[in-house]
Amino acid sequence: GQQVMQIPQYQHVQEGEDFTTYCNSSTTLSNIQWYKQRPGGHPVFLIQLVKSGEVKKQKRLTFQFGEAKKNSSLHITATQTTDVGTYFCAGPSGGSYIPTFGRGTSLIVHP
Amino acid sequence: NAGVTQTPKFQVLKTGQSMTLQCAQDMNHNSMYWYRQDPGMGLRLIYYSASEGTTDKGEVPNGYNVSRLNKREFSLRLESAAPSQTSVYFCASSDGQRGEKLFFGSGTQLSVL
């Protein structure tokens, strides 16, 4: 079945440093979604990318979808303590509309 | 507009007990889902319902049953709880079947002793 891998599992940064998490799928994705889960909270949708090679920005966050639609990345510039949480990628493939989630990357920001 | 509402927020069960987790959404969404979240394992799909009256197994359905009571409500039942079912359970919904974004409830933290 489809597998979605995310690395790293954890990332500690000093406030102000940049952060990147990577997502790789074993199969081609019809789209890629990114979610953020604050500690003790529930996943909240951030963005969806659909087109091959697509890049989208939300303030300090930059999202990319690979040319082959099998990988994606989330980059945060100049992290802040409010960025703390776990970031999940998710995407449907193989004709299914249901997204398979990666295991997430937990971001810890030290002030 | 409450979004996706789950009850209860916390539950402790003894092995072998049964319980039902309730979920309701007020966004008129067609699709609803139940996920479980375990440390380091991400979100794994238990069951989903593409529309009222239909349900299908996800990645980890064993030990669970579901009911899509109507368009708004989708419940998850544990008939005989086991310690391996200790987890955080999230209900989610989406508008249709085109890979749209998911809206999650606040979760149920379940401990089975």
mmCIF file of C-alpha atoms in Angstrom:
data_model
loop_
_atom_site.group_PDB
_atom_site.id
_atom_site.type_symbol
_atom_site.label_atom_id
_atom_site.label_comp_id
_atom_site.label_asym_id
_atom_site.label_seq_id
_atom_site.Cartn_x
_atom_site.Cartn_y
_atom_site.Cartn_z
ATOM 1 C CA GLY A 1 0.000 0.000 0.000
ATOM 2 C CA GLN A 2 0.869 3.637 -0.157
ATOM 3 C CA GLN A 3 3.495 4.847 2.300
ATOM 4 C CA VAL A 4 4.250 8.434 3.187
ATOM 5 C CA MET A 5 7.557 9.038 4.928
ATOM 6 C CA GLN A 6 8.456 12.210 6.759
ATOM 7 C CA ILE A 7 11.838 13.320 8.028
ATOM 8 C CA PRO A 8 13.101 14.276 10.454
ATOM 9 C CA GLN A 9 10.934 12.902 13.256
ATOM 10 C CA TYR A 10 12.058 15.677 15.604
ATOM 11 C CA GLN A 11 13.843 18.976 15.099
ATOM 12 C CA HIS A 12 15.162 21.270 17.788
ATOM 13 C CA VAL A 13 15.997 24.819 16.696
ATOM 14 C CA GLN A 14 16.876 28.083 18.343
ATOM 15 C CA GLU A 15 14.327 30.798 17.816
ATOM 16 C CA GLY A 16 15.208 32.628 14.625
ATOM 17 C CA GLU A 17 16.721 29.607 12.869
ATOM 18 C CA ASP A 18 15.139 28.080 9.798
ATOM 19 C CA PHE A 19 13.370 24.708 9.703
ATOM 20 C CA THR A 20 12.552 22.258 6.950
ATOM 21 C CA THR A 21 10.577 19.019 6.946
ATOM 22 C CA TYR A 22 10.484 16.615 4.024
ATOM 23 C CA CYS A 23 7.764 14.299 2.849
ATOM 24 C CA ASN A 24 8.201 11.390 0.426
ATOM 25 C CA SER A 25 5.546 9.086 -0.961
ATOM 26 C CA SER A 26 6.034 5.639 -2.435
ATOM 27 C CA THR A 27 3.378 6.449 -5.054
ATOM 28 C CA THR A 28 2.358 9.487 -7.064
ATOM 29 C CA LEU A 29 0.035 11.796 -5.158
ATOM 30 C CA SER A 30 -2.949 13.593 -6.616
ATOM 31 C CA ASN A 31 -2.312 16.388 -4.138
ATOM 32 C CA ILE A 32 -0.360 17.056 -0.960
ATOM 33 C CA GLN A 33 -1.829 18.570 2.164
ATOM 34 C CA TRP A 34 -0.017 19.949 5.192
ATOM 35 C CA TYR A 35 -1.418 20.086 8.695
ATOM 36 C CA LYS A 36 -0.151 21.528 11.975
ATOM 37 C CA GLN A 37 -0.934 20.057 15.355
ATOM 38 C CA ARG A 38 -0.120 22.104 18.436
ATOM 39 C CA PRO A 39 0.767 20.147 21.602
ATOM 40 C CA GLY A 40 -2.444 18.750 23.063
ATOM 41 C CA GLY A 41 -4.436 19.914 20.061
ATOM 42 C CA HIS A 42 -5.865 18.528 16.885
ATOM 43 C CA PRO A 43 -4.490 18.697 13.329
ATOM 44 C CA VAL A 44 -5.365 21.903 11.534
ATOM 45 C CA PHE A 45 -5.172 22.247 7.773
ATOM 46 C CA LEU A 46 -2.487 24.609 6.495
ATOM 47 C CA ILE A 47 -2.407 24.265 2.728
ATOM 48 C CA GLN A 48 -2.961 22.025 -0.280
ATOM 49 C CA LEU A 49 -0.744 21.761 -3.353
ATOM 50 C CA VAL A 50 -2.058 20.160 -6.513
ATOM 51 C CA LYS A 51 0.214 20.958 -9.451
ATOM 52 C CA SER A 52 3.569 19.410 -10.227
ATOM 53 C CA GLY A 53 6.364 21.745 -9.093
ATOM 54 C CA GLU A 54 3.947 24.041 -7.284
ATOM 55 C CA VAL A 55 5.293 26.444 -4.657
ATOM 56 C CA LYS A 56 3.084 28.334 -2.220
ATOM 57 C CA LYS A 57 3.937 30.747 0.559
ATOM 58 C CA GLN A 58 2.140 31.698 3.731
ATOM 59 C CA LYS A 59 4.104 34.455 5.453
ATOM 60 C CA ARG A 60 7.244 32.661 6.749
ATOM 61 C CA LEU A 61 6.127 29.224 5.512
ATOM 62 C CA THR A 62 7.047 27.948 2.043
ATOM 63 C CA PHE A 63 5.525 24.761 0.661
ATOM 64 C CA GLN A 64 6.791 22.870 -2.379
ATOM 65 C CA PHE A 65 5.377 19.965 -4.363
ATOM 66 C CA GLY A 66 7.888 17.952 -6.354
ATOM 67 C CA GLU A 67 7.912 17.646 -10.115
ATOM 68 C CA ALA A 68 7.062 13.953 -9.931
ATOM 69 C CA LYS A 69 4.330 14.612 -7.340
ATOM 70 C CA LYS A 70 5.937 12.128 -4.965
ATOM 71 C CA ASN A 71 7.644 14.492 -2.563
ATOM 72 C CA SER A 72 7.043 17.759 -0.797
ATOM 73 C CA SER A 73 8.674 20.056 1.696
ATOM 74 C CA LEU A 74 7.714 22.694 4.231
ATOM 75 C CA HIS A 75 10.245 25.384 5.068
ATOM 76 C CA ILE A 76 9.833 27.869 7.895
ATOM 77 C CA THR A 77 12.049 30.947 7.864
ATOM 78 C CA ALA A 78 13.136 32.505 11.159
ATOM 79 C CA THR A 79 11.187 30.237 13.490
ATOM 80 C CA GLN A 80 9.189 31.638 16.378
ATOM 81 C CA THR A 81 7.938 29.937 19.539
ATOM 82 C CA THR A 82 4.458 30.010 18.042
ATOM 83 C CA ASP A 83 5.688 27.576 15.368
ATOM 84 C CA VAL A 84 6.029 24.785 17.939
ATOM 85 C CA GLY A 85 4.025 21.710 17.041
ATOM 86 C CA THR A 86 3.938 18.659 14.815
ATOM 87 C CA TYR A 87 3.696 19.129 11.068
ATOM 88 C CA PHE A 88 2.065 16.397 9.015
ATOM 89 C CA CYS A 89 1.973 15.894 5.299
ATOM 90 C CA ALA A 90 -0.829 13.854 3.778
ATOM 91 C CA GLY A 91 -1.837 12.882 0.308
ATOM 92 C CA PRO A 92 -4.195 10.608 -1.608
ATOM 93 C CA SER A 93 -2.963 8.324 -4.345
ATOM 94 C CA GLY A 94 -3.927 5.335 -6.463
ATOM 95 C CA GLY A 95 -7.387 6.625 -7.260
ATOM 96 C CA SER A 96 -8.339 6.995 -3.618
ATOM 97 C CA TYR A 97 -9.505 10.388 -2.366
ATOM 98 C CA ILE A 98 -8.481 9.665 1.205
ATOM 99 C CA PRO A 99 -5.145 11.148 2.282
ATOM 100 C CA THR A 100 -2.502 8.923 3.869
ATOM 101 C CA PHE A 101 -0.626 10.754 6.609
ATOM 102 C CA GLY A 102 3.076 10.811 7.267
ATOM 103 C CA ARG A 103 4.235 10.270 10.842
ATOM 104 C CA GLY A 104 4.911 13.954 11.295
ATOM 105 C CA THR A 105 7.843 16.138 12.258
ATOM 106 C CA SER A 106 7.797 17.638 15.729
ATOM 107 C CA LEU A 107 9.331 21.104 15.857
ATOM 108 C CA ILE A 108 10.711 22.335 19.156
ATOM 109 C CA VAL A 109 11.768 25.980 19.253
ATOM 110 C CA HIS A 110 14.072 27.122 22.035
ATOM 111 C CA PRO A 111 13.787 30.821 22.979
ATOM 112 C CA ASN B 1 -20.539 27.133 13.744
ATOM 113 C CA ALA B 2 -18.935 24.404 15.868
ATOM 114 C CA GLY B 3 -17.280 22.390 13.051
ATOM 115 C CA VAL B 4 -16.562 18.817 14.202
ATOM 116 C CA THR B 5 -17.623 17.930 17.744
ATOM 117 C CA GLN B 6 -16.406 14.810 19.522
ATOM 118 C CA THR B 7 -17.489 13.330 22.826
ATOM 119 C CA PRO B 8 -16.186 12.392 25.298
ATOM 120 C CA LYS B 9 -12.846 14.206 25.566
ATOM 121 C CA PHE B 10 -11.390 11.660 27.983
ATOM 122 C CA GLN B 11 -12.325 8.093 28.858
ATOM 123 C CA VAL B 12 -10.814 5.331 30.948
ATOM 124 C CA LEU B 13 -11.987 1.774 30.355
ATOM 125 C CA LYS B 14 -11.180 -1.594 31.767
ATOM 126 C CA THR B 15 -10.199 -4.384 29.415
ATOM 127 C CA GLY B 16 -13.320 -5.953 27.939
ATOM 128 C CA GLN B 17 -15.599 -2.965 28.471
ATOM 129 C CA SER B 18 -17.400 -1.401 25.540
ATOM 130 C CA MET B 19 -17.979 2.201 24.599
ATOM 131 C CA THR B 20 -19.043 4.432 21.742
ATOM 132 C CA LEU B 21 -17.264 7.590 20.644
ATOM 133 C CA GLN B 22 -19.604 10.166 19.180
ATOM 134 C CA CYS B 23 -18.846 12.593 16.379
ATOM 135 C CA ALA B 24 -21.004 15.207 14.701
ATOM 136 C CA GLN B 25 -20.278 17.853 12.088
ATOM 137 C CA ASP B 26 -22.349 20.878 11.156
ATOM 138 C CA MET B 27 -20.664 21.729 7.838
ATOM 139 C CA ASN B 28 -22.938 19.542 5.679
ATOM 140 C CA HIS B 29 -19.929 17.436 4.695
ATOM 141 C CA ASN B 30 -20.420 14.180 2.861
ATOM 142 C CA SER B 31 -17.350 12.274 4.052
ATOM 143 C CA MET B 32 -16.407 11.457 7.627
ATOM 144 C CA TYR B 33 -13.447 9.609 9.115
ATOM 145 C CA TRP B 34 -12.100 8.078 12.287
ATOM 146 C CA TYR B 35 -8.345 8.167 12.926
ATOM 147 C CA ARG B 36 -6.230 7.018 15.806
ATOM 148 C CA GLN B 37 -2.996 8.722 16.798
ATOM 149 C CA ASP B 38 -0.241 6.928 18.668
ATOM 150 C CA PRO B 39 3.162 8.404 19.579
ATOM 151 C CA GLY B 40 5.460 8.402 16.584
ATOM 152 C CA MET B 41 2.865 6.709 14.366
ATOM 153 C CA GLY B 42 1.094 9.648 12.835
ATOM 154 C CA LEU B 43 -2.604 9.398 12.050
ATOM 155 C CA ARG B 44 -3.929 6.020 10.978
ATOM 156 C CA LEU B 45 -7.336 5.620 9.399
ATOM 157 C CA ILE B 46 -9.699 3.248 11.206
ATOM 158 C CA TYR B 47 -12.925 3.608 9.197
ATOM 159 C CA TYR B 48 -14.435 6.141 6.893
ATOM 160 C CA SER B 49 -17.796 6.967 5.414
ATOM 161 C CA ALA B 50 -17.915 8.440 1.933
ATOM 162 C CA SER B 51 -21.559 9.384 2.273
ATOM 163 C CA GLU B 52 -24.601 8.762 4.408
ATOM 164 C CA GLY B 53 -25.357 5.070 4.495
ATOM 165 C CA THR B 54 -21.901 3.821 3.518
ATOM 166 C CA THR B 55 -18.896 2.827 5.595
ATOM 167 C CA ASP B 56 -15.554 1.275 4.689
ATOM 168 C CA LYS B 57 -12.520 -0.083 6.471
ATOM 169 C CA GLY B 58 -9.344 1.890 6.677
ATOM 170 C CA GLU B 59 -5.828 0.835 7.599
ATOM 171 C CA VAL B 60 -6.504 -0.408 11.164
ATOM 172 C CA PRO B 61 -10.183 -1.491 11.491
ATOM 173 C CA ASN B 62 -9.804 -4.563 13.721
ATOM 174 C CA GLY B 63 -11.603 -4.251 17.059
ATOM 175 C CA TYR B 64 -13.814 -1.374 15.917
ATOM 176 C CA ASN B 65 -17.225 -0.842 14.378
ATOM 177 C CA VAL B 66 -18.792 2.320 13.017
ATOM 178 C CA SER B 67 -22.218 3.700 12.265
ATOM 179 C CA ARG B 68 -23.058 6.596 9.968
ATOM 180 C CA LEU B 69 -26.279 7.503 11.729
ATOM 181 C CA ASN B 70 -27.138 10.340 9.350
ATOM 182 C CA LYS B 71 -25.221 12.921 7.358
ATOM 183 C CA ARG B 72 -24.099 14.735 10.502
ATOM 184 C CA GLU B 73 -23.116 11.881 12.800
ATOM 185 C CA PHE B 74 -20.506 9.138 12.631
ATOM 186 C CA SER B 75 -19.879 6.993 15.698
ATOM 187 C CA LEU B 76 -17.046 4.612 16.570
ATOM 188 C CA ARG B 77 -17.695 1.624 18.820
ATOM 189 C CA LEU B 78 -15.258 -0.521 20.745
ATOM 190 C CA GLU B 79 -17.098 -3.734 21.575
ATOM 191 C CA SER B 80 -14.465 -5.219 23.892
ATOM 192 C CA ALA B 81 -11.703 -2.762 24.649
ATOM 193 C CA ALA B 82 -8.091 -3.921 24.760
ATOM 194 C CA PRO B 83 -4.988 -2.119 26.100
ATOM 195 C CA SER B 84 -3.713 -1.887 22.500
ATOM 196 C CA GLN B 85 -6.617 0.463 21.810
ATOM 197 C CA THR B 86 -5.232 3.050 24.212
ATOM 198 C CA SER B 87 -4.813 6.018 21.915
ATOM 199 C CA VAL B 88 -6.074 9.436 20.936
ATOM 200 C CA TYR B 89 -9.004 9.207 18.541
ATOM 201 C CA PHE B 90 -9.852 11.926 16.063
ATOM 202 C CA CYS B 91 -12.965 12.284 13.991
ATOM 203 C CA ALA B 92 -12.693 14.290 10.785
ATOM 204 C CA SER B 93 -14.878 15.362 7.909
ATOM 205 C CA SER B 94 -14.443 16.633 4.377
ATOM 206 C CA ASP B 95 -16.750 18.104 1.784
ATOM 207 C CA GLY B 96 -16.626 15.382 -0.834
ATOM 208 C CA GLN B 97 -14.528 12.707 -2.449
ATOM 209 C CA ARG B 98 -11.999 14.752 -4.397
ATOM 210 C CA GLY B 99 -9.206 14.833 -1.848
ATOM 211 C CA GLU B 100 -10.398 17.967 -0.094
ATOM 212 C CA LYS B 101 -8.945 19.131 3.187
ATOM 213 C CA LEU B 102 -9.987 17.484 6.409
ATOM 214 C CA PHE B 103 -11.529 19.223 9.392
ATOM 215 C CA PHE B 104 -10.712 17.505 12.679
ATOM 216 C CA GLY B 105 -12.505 17.319 15.982
ATOM 217 C CA SER B 106 -10.667 18.020 19.227
ATOM 218 C CA GLY B 107 -10.035 14.339 19.939
ATOM 219 C CA THR B 108 -10.820 11.706 22.560
ATOM 220 C CA GLN B 109 -8.043 10.469 24.801
ATOM 221 C CA LEU B 110 -8.836 6.836 25.618
ATOM 222 C CA SER B 111 -6.992 4.691 28.136
ATOM 223 C CA VAL B 112 -7.723 0.977 28.441
ATOM 224 C CA LEU B 113 -6.406 -0.601 31.611
#
